[in-house]
Amino acid sequence: MGREQWKKIWVGSAGNMVEWFDWFVYATFAVYFADSFFPEGNETANLMNTMGIFAVGFFMRPVGGWLLGRIGDRKGRKAALTLTVTLMSASAILIAVAPTYDTAGYGGVAVLMLARLLQGLSVGGEYAASATYLTEASAPEKRGFASSFQYVSMTAGQLVGLGLQIVLQRNMSDAALHSWGWRIPFVVGALGAAIVFYLRRSMLETEVYAESGAAEQEDRGTLKVLWQHRREAFLVMALTMGGTVAYYTYTTYLTKFLSKSAGMDKSTASLVSFCALFVFMCIQPLAGMLSDRIGRRPLLITFAVGSTFLTVPIMTMLKHADTFWPALGLALLALVVVTGYTSINACVKAELFPTNIRALGVGLSYAVANALFGGTAEYVALWFKDAGAESGFYWYVAGCAAVSLIVYLSMRETRDIDLNRVAAAGQPQERPQQAGATTITPAS
């Protein structure tokens, strides 16, 4: 992989890390600021209200996927990526200065809601633009490896958030964190977004987009063109369903689950999540490289089978793992399974669409599935818990994975698709096989 390709991956990934830092610190610090925006009462109910606002951000993501995906297809990937980080910086500032319930009543909730809507708009566009950018910026035989850095940077953003939380927990009192300390990560996020904005202004456009002729097509990035690829759009939604639910279960919800359900103290639960996510981040490129050799479908199928049959026993044992090492072992097992999806989902989705509709096709389809399943995962989990049937959530996660398994078994292999060659019917064409490469026969 050449120097210019590494530069593109670095700039795209750095921005993605800041985007997801801002997105995830809302979830990781929710246990500290949930009571600040609502009247005193049931702690679980207040957390549910706060996570309900978290879910609202997901429902803005389809709008971001459409709007910024359209910009990415019409104005270029660079334009979309620069705009997303601008929106994220504004949302982080709003949360940092949001007034509490004691100060402004439900006015603070309104500010929080506006910030989450902006975050949803930003992240909806960020996923589309970064998945497309990282896939297009890499050599054809390295797309799995290069696109895996999307989840490397996403996880790095979450790790920085968790690391900051651990530092604050060890250097501030619990009362101070609940009072004002929770605002610190949002200030950090706003500053990081400003730095990334500067970096992205000088980033290079991908050669695939620049040489495809997509910029000259009048109908590029439109819903009319996307409708011509509706089969691929629905495929993206279906293959996302199981992966996004499992991902949010073992990342953003894990710390709260260990704290609220397993009875682990907050600092230990945060440390478990931090260590598990660090290993998870490191193995993403390895799985991406593996997919470049054996194809995407084997990894997706492995994830779906593992998640379908292992979720219930893993979550059941996690509920009784009230010490560090057992909880870490189970979390690692779960995240290794999830890696079969996370490491390659960006390139799989990008490989399904032609250049003139790639950003919109990936962004809108993924965002809809994320709004329906990923964004509601924690709320569904808390709903089952509040209803006294917490194990029902375990079966819900397993069921979503089972649906995606059916899709993985029936979809075609995408590893050898040429991103610049599209047939009249809209079906991507395979790139010529390299000497010694394994021929992949599309699934029927």
Short mmCIF file of C-alpha atoms in Angstrom, two decimals:
data_model
loop_
_atom_site.label_atom_id
_atom_site.label_comp_id
_atom_site.label_asym_id
_atom_site.label_seq_id
_atom_site.Cartn_x
_atom_site.Cartn_y
_atom_site.Cartn_z
CA MET A 1 0.00 0.00 0.00
CA GLY A 2 1.49 3.32 -1.14
CA ARG A 3 2.26 6.40 0.94
CA GLU A 4 -0.63 8.41 -0.51
CA GLN A 5 -3.07 5.60 0.28
CA TRP A 6 -1.82 5.47 3.87
CA LYS A 7 -2.23 9.25 4.12
CA LYS A 8 -5.84 9.02 2.97
CA ILE A 9 -6.55 6.23 5.44
CA TRP A 10 -4.90 8.17 8.27
CA VAL A 11 -6.83 11.40 7.67
CA GLY A 12 -10.11 9.57 7.16
CA SER A 13 -9.59 7.44 10.26
CA ALA A 14 -8.49 10.33 12.52
CA GLY A 15 -11.68 12.21 11.76
CA ASN A 16 -13.75 9.10 12.23
CA MET A 17 -12.16 8.59 15.67
CA VAL A 18 -13.17 12.07 16.84
CA GLU A 19 -16.67 11.66 15.42
CA TRP A 20 -17.22 8.45 17.33
CA PHE A 21 -15.57 9.75 20.49
CA ASP A 22 -18.22 12.47 20.61
CA TRP A 23 -20.95 9.96 19.76
CA PHE A 24 -19.98 7.38 22.37
CA VAL A 25 -19.11 9.61 25.33
CA TYR A 26 -22.80 10.43 25.53
CA ALA A 27 -23.51 6.76 26.24
CA THR A 28 -20.51 6.15 28.53
CA PHE A 29 -21.12 9.26 30.67
CA ALA A 30 -24.92 8.92 30.70
CA VAL A 31 -24.77 7.26 34.15
CA TYR A 32 -23.35 10.53 35.49
CA PHE A 33 -25.54 13.14 33.85
CA ALA A 34 -28.87 11.27 33.55
CA ASP A 35 -30.16 12.77 36.81
CA SER A 36 -29.05 16.30 35.83
CA PHE A 37 -31.72 16.77 33.17
CA PHE A 38 -34.75 15.15 34.81
CA PRO A 39 -36.55 15.49 38.17
CA GLU A 40 -35.31 13.31 41.01
CA GLY A 41 -36.92 9.90 40.99
CA ASN A 42 -36.32 6.38 39.72
CA GLU A 43 -32.66 6.06 38.65
CA THR A 44 -33.40 3.45 36.00
CA ALA A 45 -36.25 5.56 34.60
CA ASN A 46 -33.99 8.61 34.31
CA LEU A 47 -31.34 6.51 32.55
CA MET A 48 -34.02 5.19 30.20
CA ASN A 49 -35.08 8.77 29.39
CA THR A 50 -31.47 9.74 28.73
CA MET A 51 -30.89 6.70 26.51
CA GLY A 52 -34.18 7.45 24.79
CA ILE A 53 -32.60 10.74 23.69
CA PHE A 54 -29.54 8.70 22.67
CA ALA A 55 -31.84 6.64 20.46
CA VAL A 56 -33.36 9.80 18.95
CA GLY A 57 -29.92 10.61 17.56
CA PHE A 58 -30.06 7.34 15.64
CA PHE A 59 -33.33 8.32 14.01
CA MET A 60 -31.63 11.43 12.65
CA ARG A 61 -28.94 9.27 11.09
CA PRO A 62 -31.04 8.32 8.02
CA VAL A 63 -31.42 12.05 7.32
CA GLY A 64 -27.65 12.43 7.65
CA GLY A 65 -27.11 9.35 5.49
CA TRP A 66 -29.33 10.84 2.81
CA LEU A 67 -28.15 14.47 2.96
CA LEU A 68 -24.42 13.90 3.40
CA GLY A 69 -24.45 10.78 1.23
CA ARG A 70 -25.93 12.92 -1.53
CA ILE A 71 -23.22 15.53 -0.98
CA GLY A 72 -20.56 12.80 -1.03
CA ASP A 73 -21.79 11.50 -4.38
CA ARG A 74 -22.32 14.94 -5.94
CA LYS A 75 -19.51 17.05 -4.45
CA GLY A 76 -17.02 14.35 -3.51
CA ARG A 77 -16.08 12.35 -0.41
CA LYS A 78 -13.88 15.16 0.94
CA ALA A 79 -16.75 17.68 1.04
CA ALA A 80 -18.98 15.30 2.98
CA LEU A 81 -16.26 14.37 5.48
CA THR A 82 -15.45 18.03 6.19
CA LEU A 83 -19.10 18.89 6.83
CA THR A 84 -19.70 15.95 9.17
CA VAL A 85 -16.94 16.95 11.57
CA THR A 86 -18.24 20.55 11.62
CA LEU A 87 -21.66 19.36 12.73
CA MET A 88 -20.15 17.10 15.38
CA SER A 89 -18.11 19.94 16.87
CA ALA A 90 -21.24 22.08 17.21
CA SER A 91 -23.16 19.28 18.94
CA ALA A 92 -20.36 18.62 21.43
CA ILE A 93 -20.30 22.30 22.42
CA LEU A 94 -24.07 22.28 22.98
CA ILE A 95 -23.91 19.31 25.35
CA ALA A 96 -20.95 20.82 27.21
CA VAL A 97 -22.94 23.97 28.03
CA ALA A 98 -26.44 22.45 28.37
CA PRO A 99 -28.26 23.74 31.50
CA THR A 100 -29.44 21.22 34.10
CA TYR A 101 -33.02 20.64 35.25
CA ASP A 102 -32.43 22.68 38.40
CA THR A 103 -31.30 25.64 36.28
CA ALA A 104 -33.69 25.63 33.33
CA GLY A 105 -36.20 22.85 33.91
CA TYR A 106 -36.79 20.88 30.75
CA GLY A 107 -34.90 23.52 28.75
CA GLY A 108 -31.76 21.44 29.31
CA VAL A 109 -33.49 18.44 27.79
CA ALA A 110 -34.32 20.54 24.73
CA VAL A 111 -30.65 21.51 24.31
CA LEU A 112 -29.63 17.89 24.81
CA MET A 113 -32.16 16.79 22.20
CA LEU A 114 -30.93 19.36 19.67
CA ALA A 115 -27.33 18.26 20.22
CA ARG A 116 -28.23 14.61 19.70
CA LEU A 117 -30.10 15.47 16.50
CA LEU A 118 -26.99 17.21 15.18
CA GLN A 119 -24.85 14.26 16.25
CA GLY A 120 -27.19 11.87 14.47
CA LEU A 121 -27.04 13.98 11.32
CA SER A 122 -23.24 14.08 11.52
CA VAL A 123 -22.64 10.40 12.26
CA GLY A 124 -25.18 9.32 9.64
CA GLY A 125 -23.11 11.14 7.06
CA GLU A 126 -19.76 10.17 8.59
CA TYR A 127 -20.40 6.45 8.24
CA ALA A 128 -21.38 6.83 4.59
CA ALA A 129 -18.46 9.08 3.70
CA SER A 130 -15.77 7.24 5.67
CA ALA A 131 -16.85 3.75 4.59
CA THR A 132 -16.83 4.89 0.98
CA TYR A 133 -13.60 6.87 1.32
CA LEU A 134 -11.60 4.11 3.04
CA THR A 135 -12.81 1.48 0.57
CA GLU A 136 -12.09 3.59 -2.50
CA ALA A 137 -8.74 4.89 -1.21
CA SER A 138 -7.20 1.42 -0.94
CA ALA A 139 -5.71 -0.96 -3.49
CA PRO A 140 -8.32 -3.47 -4.78
CA GLU A 141 -6.61 -6.42 -3.10
CA LYS A 142 -6.37 -4.52 0.23
CA ARG A 143 -9.91 -3.20 0.59
CA GLY A 144 -10.81 -5.45 3.50
CA PHE A 145 -7.68 -4.42 5.39
CA ALA A 146 -8.08 -0.69 4.66
CA SER A 147 -11.80 -0.51 5.46
CA SER A 148 -11.23 -2.30 8.78
CA PHE A 149 -9.71 0.96 9.99
CA GLN A 150 -13.20 2.38 10.15
CA TYR A 151 -13.89 0.25 13.22
CA VAL A 152 -10.32 0.67 14.42
CA SER A 153 -10.91 4.42 14.54
CA MET A 154 -14.46 4.02 15.88
CA THR A 155 -13.17 1.84 18.69
CA ALA A 156 -10.21 4.15 19.29
CA GLY A 157 -12.68 6.98 19.78
CA GLN A 158 -14.60 4.91 22.30
CA LEU A 159 -11.37 3.89 24.05
CA VAL A 160 -10.30 7.49 24.41
CA GLY A 161 -13.71 8.23 25.91
CA LEU A 162 -13.49 5.29 28.30
CA GLY A 163 -9.89 6.14 29.15
CA LEU A 164 -10.91 9.71 29.97
CA GLN A 165 -13.75 8.34 32.09
CA ILE A 166 -11.36 6.10 34.05
CA VAL A 167 -8.97 9.03 34.62
CA LEU A 168 -11.80 11.24 35.83
CA GLN A 169 -13.18 8.48 38.05
CA ARG A 170 -9.81 8.05 39.73
CA ASN A 171 -9.14 11.78 40.16
CA MET A 172 -12.58 13.22 40.89
CA SER A 173 -15.19 12.39 43.47
CA ASP A 174 -18.40 10.70 42.37
CA ALA A 175 -20.31 13.80 43.42
CA ALA A 176 -18.12 16.07 41.28
CA LEU A 177 -18.58 13.81 38.25
CA HIS A 178 -22.35 13.91 38.66
CA SER A 179 -22.28 17.66 39.23
CA TRP A 180 -20.02 19.01 36.47
CA GLY A 181 -17.22 16.56 35.61
CA TRP A 182 -19.33 14.86 32.93
CA ARG A 183 -19.03 18.03 30.80
CA ILE A 184 -15.26 17.61 30.36
CA PRO A 185 -15.34 14.94 27.59
CA PHE A 186 -17.66 17.06 25.47
CA VAL A 187 -15.26 20.00 25.67
CA VAL A 188 -12.44 17.64 24.64
CA GLY A 189 -14.56 16.36 21.76
CA ALA A 190 -15.28 19.85 20.45
CA LEU A 191 -11.56 20.71 20.44
CA GLY A 192 -10.68 17.43 18.69
CA ALA A 193 -13.29 18.08 16.01
CA ALA A 194 -11.80 21.52 15.34
CA ILE A 195 -8.36 19.94 14.76
CA VAL A 196 -9.80 17.31 12.41
CA PHE A 197 -11.64 20.00 10.45
CA TYR A 198 -8.26 21.56 9.68
CA LEU A 199 -6.82 18.18 8.59
CA ARG A 200 -9.75 17.30 6.37
CA ARG A 201 -9.62 20.58 4.48
CA SER A 202 -6.33 19.42 2.93
CA MET A 203 -7.24 15.77 2.37
CA LEU A 204 -7.12 14.21 -1.11
CA GLU A 205 -10.13 12.97 -3.06
CA THR A 206 -10.16 9.26 -3.93
CA GLU A 207 -8.99 8.26 -7.39
CA VAL A 208 -11.99 5.97 -7.84
CA TYR A 209 -14.35 8.93 -7.52
CA ALA A 210 -12.15 11.36 -9.47
CA GLU A 211 -11.69 8.98 -12.42
CA SER A 212 -15.15 7.41 -12.52
CA GLY A 213 -16.93 10.28 -14.24
CA ALA A 214 -19.55 10.22 -11.46
CA ALA A 215 -19.07 13.94 -10.79
CA GLU A 216 -20.35 14.72 -14.31
CA GLN A 217 -23.55 12.66 -14.01
CA GLU A 218 -26.56 14.90 -13.33
CA ASP A 219 -28.56 12.28 -11.42
CA ARG A 220 -25.69 11.14 -9.16
CA GLY A 221 -26.52 10.80 -5.48
CA THR A 222 -30.29 10.90 -5.98
CA LEU A 223 -33.04 8.70 -4.57
CA LYS A 224 -34.11 7.96 -8.15
CA VAL A 225 -30.76 6.29 -8.85
CA LEU A 226 -30.78 4.60 -5.45
CA TRP A 227 -34.16 3.06 -6.28
CA GLN A 228 -32.51 1.36 -9.25
CA HIS A 229 -30.27 -0.34 -6.68
CA ARG A 230 -33.01 -1.05 -4.15
CA ARG A 231 -32.04 -4.72 -3.90
CA GLU A 232 -28.58 -3.74 -2.69
CA ALA A 233 -30.09 -1.15 -0.32
CA PHE A 234 -32.36 -3.70 1.33
CA LEU A 235 -29.46 -6.14 1.46
CA VAL A 236 -27.39 -3.59 3.40
CA MET A 237 -30.23 -3.09 5.89
CA ALA A 238 -30.67 -6.82 6.41
CA LEU A 239 -26.98 -7.62 6.82
CA THR A 240 -26.61 -4.68 9.23
CA MET A 241 -29.43 -5.78 11.54
CA GLY A 242 -27.65 -8.49 13.53
CA GLY A 243 -24.25 -6.81 13.47
CA THR A 244 -25.34 -3.44 14.81
CA VAL A 245 -27.40 -4.91 17.67
CA ALA A 246 -24.53 -7.17 18.75
CA TYR A 247 -21.99 -4.36 18.43
CA TYR A 248 -23.89 -1.91 20.63
CA THR A 249 -24.69 -4.64 23.13
CA TYR A 250 -21.02 -5.46 23.76
CA THR A 251 -19.66 -1.92 23.48
CA THR A 252 -21.80 0.98 24.67
CA TYR A 253 -24.20 -1.13 26.78
CA LEU A 254 -21.58 -3.42 28.32
CA THR A 255 -20.38 -0.98 30.99
CA LYS A 256 -23.92 -0.22 32.16
CA PHE A 257 -24.84 -3.92 32.10
CA LEU A 258 -21.88 -4.87 34.29
CA SER A 259 -22.63 -2.01 36.65
CA LYS A 260 -26.42 -2.23 36.89
CA SER A 261 -27.05 -5.96 36.36
CA ALA A 262 -23.87 -7.76 37.46
CA GLY A 263 -23.36 -5.47 40.45
CA MET A 264 -19.83 -4.46 39.48
CA ASP A 265 -18.59 -1.04 40.61
CA LYS A 266 -18.51 1.58 37.84
CA SER A 267 -14.72 1.95 37.68
CA THR A 268 -14.13 -1.81 37.32
CA ALA A 269 -16.87 -2.08 34.69
CA SER A 270 -15.23 0.75 32.73
CA LEU A 271 -11.85 -0.99 32.96
CA VAL A 272 -13.33 -4.26 31.64
CA SER A 273 -14.81 -2.41 28.67
CA PHE A 274 -11.56 -0.55 28.03
CA CYS A 275 -9.40 -3.69 27.97
CA ALA A 276 -11.88 -5.67 25.87
CA LEU A 277 -12.26 -2.86 23.35
CA PHE A 278 -8.50 -2.41 23.05
CA VAL A 279 -8.05 -6.05 21.99
CA PHE A 280 -11.10 -5.73 19.75
CA MET A 281 -9.55 -2.70 18.03
CA CYS A 282 -6.23 -4.50 17.43
CA ILE A 283 -7.77 -7.53 15.72
CA GLN A 284 -9.86 -5.59 13.19
CA PRO A 285 -7.05 -5.25 10.57
CA LEU A 286 -6.17 -8.94 11.00
CA ALA A 287 -9.72 -9.96 10.18
CA GLY A 288 -9.79 -7.45 7.31
CA MET A 289 -6.63 -9.01 5.84
CA LEU A 290 -8.16 -12.46 6.22
CA SER A 291 -11.20 -11.36 4.22
CA ASP A 292 -8.90 -10.17 1.42
CA ARG A 293 -7.64 -13.76 1.17
CA ILE A 294 -10.73 -15.90 1.73
CA GLY A 295 -13.60 -13.50 0.99
CA ARG A 296 -16.15 -11.53 3.00
CA ARG A 297 -18.92 -14.12 3.36
CA PRO A 298 -16.98 -16.62 5.52
CA LEU A 299 -16.35 -13.95 8.17
CA LEU A 300 -19.93 -12.68 8.11
CA ILE A 301 -21.30 -16.21 8.43
CA THR A 302 -18.93 -16.99 11.31
CA PHE A 303 -20.14 -13.88 13.15
CA ALA A 304 -23.81 -14.68 12.61
CA VAL A 305 -23.52 -18.33 13.70
CA GLY A 306 -21.53 -17.37 16.78
CA SER A 307 -23.84 -14.54 17.76
CA THR A 308 -26.97 -16.61 17.23
CA PHE A 309 -25.86 -19.48 19.44
CA LEU A 310 -23.51 -17.82 21.95
CA THR A 311 -25.31 -14.60 22.89
CA VAL A 312 -27.65 -16.12 25.48
CA PRO A 313 -24.97 -18.10 27.37
CA ILE A 314 -22.46 -15.22 27.21
CA MET A 315 -24.91 -12.63 28.53
CA THR A 316 -26.20 -15.04 31.19
CA MET A 317 -22.68 -15.66 32.48
CA LEU A 318 -21.80 -11.95 32.26
CA LYS A 319 -24.67 -11.15 34.61
CA HIS A 320 -22.99 -13.30 37.26
CA ALA A 321 -19.43 -12.16 36.47
CA ASP A 322 -18.98 -9.58 39.20
CA THR A 323 -15.15 -9.60 39.13
CA PHE A 324 -12.69 -8.31 36.52
CA TRP A 325 -11.16 -11.41 34.89
CA PRO A 326 -14.31 -13.50 34.24
CA ALA A 327 -16.07 -10.44 32.84
CA LEU A 328 -13.11 -9.59 30.62
CA GLY A 329 -12.88 -13.13 29.25
CA LEU A 330 -16.56 -13.22 28.34
CA ALA A 331 -16.46 -9.74 26.82
CA LEU A 332 -13.47 -10.70 24.68
CA LEU A 333 -15.20 -13.85 23.47
CA ALA A 334 -18.23 -11.82 22.44
CA LEU A 335 -16.19 -9.15 20.67
CA VAL A 336 -14.07 -11.69 18.77
CA VAL A 337 -17.33 -13.07 17.38
CA VAL A 338 -18.57 -9.57 16.49
CA THR A 339 -15.29 -8.89 14.64
CA GLY A 340 -16.52 -11.09 11.79
CA TYR A 341 -19.01 -8.31 11.06
CA THR A 342 -17.28 -5.10 12.15
CA SER A 343 -13.96 -5.64 10.38
CA ILE A 344 -15.44 -5.83 6.88
CA ASN A 345 -18.96 -4.43 6.92
CA ALA A 346 -17.81 -1.07 5.50
CA CYS A 347 -16.20 -2.54 2.39
CA VAL A 348 -18.97 -5.11 1.84
CA LYS A 349 -21.56 -2.34 1.69
CA ALA A 350 -19.42 -0.08 -0.48
CA GLU A 351 -18.69 -2.95 -2.86
CA LEU A 352 -22.40 -3.43 -3.52
CA PHE A 353 -22.95 -0.01 -5.14
CA PRO A 354 -21.55 1.84 -8.19
CA THR A 355 -19.51 5.03 -7.65
CA ASN A 356 -22.25 7.53 -8.53
CA ILE A 357 -24.54 6.24 -5.75
CA ARG A 358 -22.08 4.58 -3.37
CA ALA A 359 -22.09 7.11 -0.52
CA LEU A 360 -25.87 7.53 -0.52
CA GLY A 361 -26.49 3.81 -0.96
CA VAL A 362 -24.24 2.88 1.94
CA GLY A 363 -25.20 5.78 4.19
CA LEU A 364 -28.99 5.80 3.95
CA SER A 365 -29.43 2.03 3.99
CA TYR A 366 -27.07 1.54 6.94
CA ALA A 367 -28.54 4.48 8.86
CA VAL A 368 -32.10 3.16 8.57
CA ALA A 369 -31.05 -0.23 9.92
CA ASN A 370 -29.03 1.43 12.68
CA ALA A 371 -31.96 3.63 13.69
CA LEU A 372 -34.27 0.63 13.94
CA PHE A 373 -31.89 -1.76 15.67
CA GLY A 374 -28.59 -0.25 16.82
CA GLY A 375 -29.99 2.96 18.25
CA THR A 376 -32.73 1.17 20.16
CA ALA A 377 -30.57 -1.69 21.50
CA GLU A 378 -29.83 -0.09 24.87
CA TYR A 379 -33.37 1.15 25.29
CA VAL A 380 -34.74 -2.33 24.53
CA ALA A 381 -32.27 -3.81 27.02
CA LEU A 382 -33.34 -1.36 29.74
CA TRP A 383 -37.00 -1.97 28.90
CA PHE A 384 -36.58 -5.71 29.46
CA LYS A 385 -34.69 -5.00 32.68
CA ASP A 386 -37.35 -2.60 33.96
CA ALA A 387 -40.02 -5.19 33.12
CA GLY A 388 -38.20 -7.83 35.19
CA ALA A 389 -37.41 -10.01 32.16
CA GLU A 390 -33.83 -9.05 31.36
CA SER A 391 -33.02 -12.38 29.69
CA GLY A 392 -35.54 -11.52 26.98
CA PHE A 393 -33.01 -9.06 25.59
CA TYR A 394 -30.44 -11.85 25.16
CA TRP A 395 -32.85 -13.73 22.93
CA TYR A 396 -33.65 -10.53 21.03
CA VAL A 397 -29.96 -10.07 20.14
CA ALA A 398 -29.64 -13.72 19.10
CA GLY A 399 -32.77 -13.46 16.96
CA CYS A 400 -31.47 -10.41 15.08
CA ALA A 401 -28.23 -12.29 14.35
CA ALA A 402 -30.22 -15.26 13.05
CA VAL A 403 -32.03 -13.02 10.55
CA SER A 404 -28.71 -11.66 9.28
CA LEU A 405 -27.34 -15.20 9.03
CA ILE A 406 -29.98 -16.02 6.43
CA VAL A 407 -28.87 -12.98 4.44
CA TYR A 408 -25.18 -13.86 4.64
CA LEU A 409 -25.86 -17.38 3.41
CA SER A 410 -27.73 -16.12 0.35
CA MET A 411 -25.71 -13.04 -0.64
CA ARG A 412 -23.00 -13.00 -3.31
CA GLU A 413 -19.31 -12.65 -2.57
CA THR A 414 -18.06 -9.08 -3.08
CA ARG A 415 -14.27 -9.37 -2.57
CA ASP A 416 -13.33 -9.36 -6.27
CA ILE A 417 -15.72 -6.66 -7.45
CA ASP A 418 -14.21 -3.81 -9.49
CA LEU A 419 -15.45 -0.54 -7.97
CA ASN A 420 -15.18 1.27 -11.31
CA ARG A 421 -16.98 -1.27 -13.47
CA VAL A 422 -20.76 -1.35 -13.39
CA ALA A 423 -23.02 -3.22 -15.76
CA ALA A 424 -26.09 -1.65 -17.31
CA ALA A 425 -28.36 -3.44 -14.88
CA GLY A 426 -26.45 -1.91 -12.00
CA GLN A 427 -24.65 -5.06 -10.94
CA PRO A 428 -20.97 -4.53 -10.00
CA GLN A 429 -18.50 -6.52 -12.06
CA GLU A 430 -15.66 -8.60 -10.70
CA ARG A 431 -12.13 -7.33 -11.19
CA PRO A 432 -9.67 -9.59 -13.02
CA GLN A 433 -8.19 -12.31 -10.85
CA GLN A 434 -4.57 -11.94 -9.86
CA ALA A 435 -2.20 -14.78 -10.39
CA GLY A 436 -2.60 -17.28 -7.61
CA ALA A 437 -5.74 -15.67 -6.25
CA THR A 438 -8.62 -17.86 -5.18
CA THR A 439 -11.66 -17.68 -7.45
CA ILE A 440 -14.84 -16.88 -5.55
CA THR A 441 -18.08 -18.14 -7.03
CA PRO A 442 -21.04 -15.88 -6.20
CA ALA A 443 -23.75 -17.45 -4.11
CA SER A 444 -26.95 -18.20 -5.93
#
